[in-house]
Amino acid sequence: VEAMPGLVYLALVPGLLAFTLQILGQRRVEAVEASIIYTLEPLFAALFSNLTLGETLDMLQAIGALLILASTLLVALGEASIAKEEKDLARYHPPLNNTINAQCRRSPCSPQY
């Protein structure tokens, strides 16, 4: 019973602080970047548990960590490739609205129904 205030504090404060910082951080990055960061969370937990508590990974856990790293790298590379394609498309193929707006500036436009 004496430990109850300390337990409540440990249950609420670190959780609320982490959740609040997570929400604030998500506002500053794109959704894909946030998902990549959160995918790496188990690896950071393993790293910090090794550094602070001296825990080690067994072979299966190490393989899992490598799979997480590989999948994160593939997602990041795929997103970079998609962003490059979108940039190239935007450069060589202007959006339809811009084309229509340019035509309307040269001659009167009426909506087509």
Short mmCIF file of N, CA and C in Angstrom, two decimals, residues 17-78:
data_model
loop_
_atom_site.label_atom_id
_atom_site.label_comp_id
_atom_site.label_asym_id
_atom_site.label_seq_id
_atom_site.Cartn_x
_atom_site.Cartn_y
_atom_site.Cartn_z
N LEU A 17 4.51 10.77 -20.89
CA LEU A 17 5.60 11.55 -21.47
C LEU A 17 6.00 10.97 -22.83
N ALA A 18 6.16 9.65 -22.89
CA ALA A 18 6.54 9.02 -24.16
C ALA A 18 5.46 9.22 -25.22
N PHE A 19 4.21 9.05 -24.83
CA PHE A 19 3.11 9.21 -25.78
C PHE A 19 3.04 10.66 -26.27
N THR A 20 3.19 11.62 -25.38
CA THR A 20 3.15 13.03 -25.76
C THR A 20 4.30 13.37 -26.71
N LEU A 21 5.50 12.90 -26.39
CA LEU A 21 6.64 13.16 -27.26
C LEU A 21 6.46 12.49 -28.62
N GLN A 22 5.85 11.31 -28.63
CA GLN A 22 5.59 10.63 -29.90
C GLN A 22 4.63 11.44 -30.76
N ILE A 23 3.57 11.94 -30.18
CA ILE A 23 2.59 12.75 -30.92
C ILE A 23 3.25 14.02 -31.46
N LEU A 24 4.03 14.68 -30.62
CA LEU A 24 4.71 15.91 -31.06
C LEU A 24 5.71 15.61 -32.18
N GLY A 25 6.41 14.50 -32.08
CA GLY A 25 7.36 14.12 -33.11
C GLY A 25 6.68 13.78 -34.43
N GLN A 26 5.53 13.13 -34.36
CA GLN A 26 4.81 12.75 -35.58
C GLN A 26 4.35 13.97 -36.35
N ARG A 27 4.14 15.06 -35.68
CA ARG A 27 3.72 16.28 -36.38
C ARG A 27 4.84 16.85 -37.25
N ARG A 28 6.07 16.51 -36.94
CA ARG A 28 7.22 17.10 -37.62
C ARG A 28 7.76 16.25 -38.78
N VAL A 29 7.27 15.03 -38.93
CA VAL A 29 7.78 14.16 -40.00
C VAL A 29 6.61 13.64 -40.83
N GLU A 30 6.93 13.17 -42.02
CA GLU A 30 5.93 12.58 -42.89
C GLU A 30 5.50 11.23 -42.31
N ALA A 31 4.35 10.74 -42.75
CA ALA A 31 3.82 9.48 -42.24
C ALA A 31 4.76 8.31 -42.52
N VAL A 32 5.34 8.28 -43.69
CA VAL A 32 6.24 7.18 -44.04
C VAL A 32 7.48 7.20 -43.15
N GLU A 33 8.02 8.39 -42.91
CA GLU A 33 9.19 8.49 -42.03
C GLU A 33 8.84 8.04 -40.62
N ALA A 34 7.68 8.42 -40.14
CA ALA A 34 7.26 8.00 -38.80
C ALA A 34 7.12 6.49 -38.72
N SER A 35 6.54 5.88 -39.75
CA SER A 35 6.37 4.42 -39.72
C SER A 35 7.72 3.72 -39.74
N ILE A 36 8.69 4.27 -40.46
CA ILE A 36 10.03 3.68 -40.47
C ILE A 36 10.66 3.79 -39.09
N ILE A 37 10.51 4.94 -38.47
CA ILE A 37 11.07 5.13 -37.13
C ILE A 37 10.44 4.15 -36.15
N TYR A 38 9.13 3.97 -36.20
CA TYR A 38 8.46 3.08 -35.27
C TYR A 38 8.75 1.62 -35.56
N THR A 39 9.08 1.30 -36.80
CA THR A 39 9.48 -0.06 -37.13
C THR A 39 10.81 -0.40 -36.45
N LEU A 40 11.65 0.60 -36.29
CA LEU A 40 12.96 0.39 -35.66
C LEU A 40 12.90 0.38 -34.14
N GLU A 41 11.74 0.63 -33.56
CA GLU A 41 11.63 0.71 -32.10
C GLU A 41 12.12 -0.55 -31.38
N PRO A 42 11.76 -1.77 -31.84
CA PRO A 42 12.29 -2.95 -31.14
C PRO A 42 13.81 -3.04 -31.17
N LEU A 43 14.41 -2.58 -32.26
CA LEU A 43 15.88 -2.62 -32.33
C LEU A 43 16.50 -1.65 -31.33
N PHE A 44 15.90 -0.46 -31.21
CA PHE A 44 16.40 0.49 -30.22
C PHE A 44 16.22 -0.06 -28.80
N ALA A 45 15.11 -0.73 -28.55
CA ALA A 45 14.88 -1.32 -27.23
C ALA A 45 15.94 -2.38 -26.93
N ALA A 46 16.26 -3.22 -27.92
CA ALA A 46 17.29 -4.23 -27.73
C ALA A 46 18.65 -3.58 -27.49
N LEU A 47 18.96 -2.54 -28.25
CA LEU A 47 20.24 -1.85 -28.09
C LEU A 47 20.36 -1.23 -26.69
N PHE A 48 19.32 -0.52 -26.25
CA PHE A 48 19.38 0.12 -24.94
C PHE A 48 19.38 -0.90 -23.81
N SER A 49 18.68 -2.04 -23.99
CA SER A 49 18.72 -3.06 -22.94
C SER A 49 20.10 -3.69 -22.86
N ASN A 50 20.78 -3.78 -24.00
CA ASN A 50 22.16 -4.29 -23.99
C ASN A 50 23.09 -3.30 -23.30
N LEU A 51 22.94 -2.02 -23.62
CA LEU A 51 23.82 -1.01 -23.05
C LEU A 51 23.58 -0.79 -21.56
N THR A 52 22.32 -0.82 -21.14
CA THR A 52 22.02 -0.50 -19.74
C THR A 52 21.96 -1.72 -18.84
N LEU A 53 21.46 -2.85 -19.35
CA LEU A 53 21.27 -4.03 -18.51
C LEU A 53 22.21 -5.18 -18.87
N GLY A 54 22.94 -5.03 -19.97
CA GLY A 54 23.86 -6.09 -20.38
C GLY A 54 23.18 -7.29 -21.01
N GLU A 55 21.94 -7.14 -21.45
CA GLU A 55 21.23 -8.27 -22.07
C GLU A 55 21.79 -8.52 -23.46
N THR A 56 21.69 -9.78 -23.90
CA THR A 56 22.19 -10.15 -25.23
C THR A 56 21.07 -10.78 -26.04
N LEU A 57 21.25 -10.79 -27.35
CA LEU A 57 20.29 -11.42 -28.26
C LEU A 57 20.75 -12.83 -28.58
N ASP A 58 19.80 -13.78 -28.64
CA ASP A 58 20.17 -15.10 -29.13
C ASP A 58 20.12 -15.09 -30.66
N MET A 59 20.42 -16.19 -31.29
CA MET A 59 20.53 -16.23 -32.75
C MET A 59 19.20 -15.87 -33.42
N LEU A 60 18.10 -16.41 -32.95
CA LEU A 60 16.80 -16.12 -33.56
C LEU A 60 16.44 -14.65 -33.42
N GLN A 61 16.72 -14.05 -32.29
CA GLN A 61 16.45 -12.63 -32.09
C GLN A 61 17.33 -11.77 -32.99
N ALA A 62 18.58 -12.17 -33.16
CA ALA A 62 19.48 -11.42 -34.05
C ALA A 62 19.01 -11.50 -35.49
N ILE A 63 18.53 -12.67 -35.90
CA ILE A 63 17.98 -12.81 -37.26
C ILE A 63 16.75 -11.92 -37.42
N GLY A 64 15.90 -11.89 -36.40
CA GLY A 64 14.73 -11.01 -36.43
C GLY A 64 15.13 -9.55 -36.54
N ALA A 65 16.16 -9.16 -35.82
CA ALA A 65 16.65 -7.77 -35.89
C ALA A 65 17.16 -7.45 -37.29
N LEU A 66 17.88 -8.39 -37.89
CA LEU A 66 18.36 -8.17 -39.26
C LEU A 66 17.21 -8.07 -40.25
N LEU A 67 16.17 -8.87 -40.05
CA LEU A 67 14.99 -8.79 -40.93
C LEU A 67 14.30 -7.44 -40.79
N ILE A 68 14.20 -6.94 -39.57
CA ILE A 68 13.60 -5.62 -39.36
C ILE A 68 14.43 -4.55 -40.06
N LEU A 69 15.75 -4.61 -39.92
CA LEU A 69 16.61 -3.63 -40.58
C LEU A 69 16.48 -3.72 -42.10
N ALA A 70 16.45 -4.94 -42.63
CA ALA A 70 16.35 -5.11 -44.08
C ALA A 70 15.02 -4.58 -44.60
N SER A 71 13.93 -4.88 -43.90
CA SER A 71 12.62 -4.41 -44.36
C SER A 71 12.53 -2.89 -44.28
N THR A 72 13.09 -2.31 -43.24
CA THR A 72 13.09 -0.85 -43.11
C THR A 72 13.89 -0.21 -44.24
N LEU A 73 15.02 -0.80 -44.57
CA LEU A 73 15.84 -0.29 -45.66
C LEU A 73 15.09 -0.39 -46.99
N LEU A 74 14.41 -1.51 -47.22
CA LEU A 74 13.65 -1.67 -48.46
C LEU A 74 12.53 -0.64 -48.57
N VAL A 75 11.84 -0.39 -47.47
CA VAL A 75 10.76 0.61 -47.49
C VAL A 75 11.34 1.99 -47.78
N ALA A 76 12.44 2.33 -47.13
CA ALA A 76 13.05 3.64 -47.33
C ALA A 76 13.51 3.81 -48.78
N LEU A 77 14.13 2.78 -49.33
CA LEU A 77 14.59 2.86 -50.72
C LEU A 77 13.40 2.94 -51.68
N GLY A 78 12.35 2.19 -51.39
CA GLY A 78 11.16 2.23 -52.24
C GLY A 78 10.51 3.60 -52.22
#
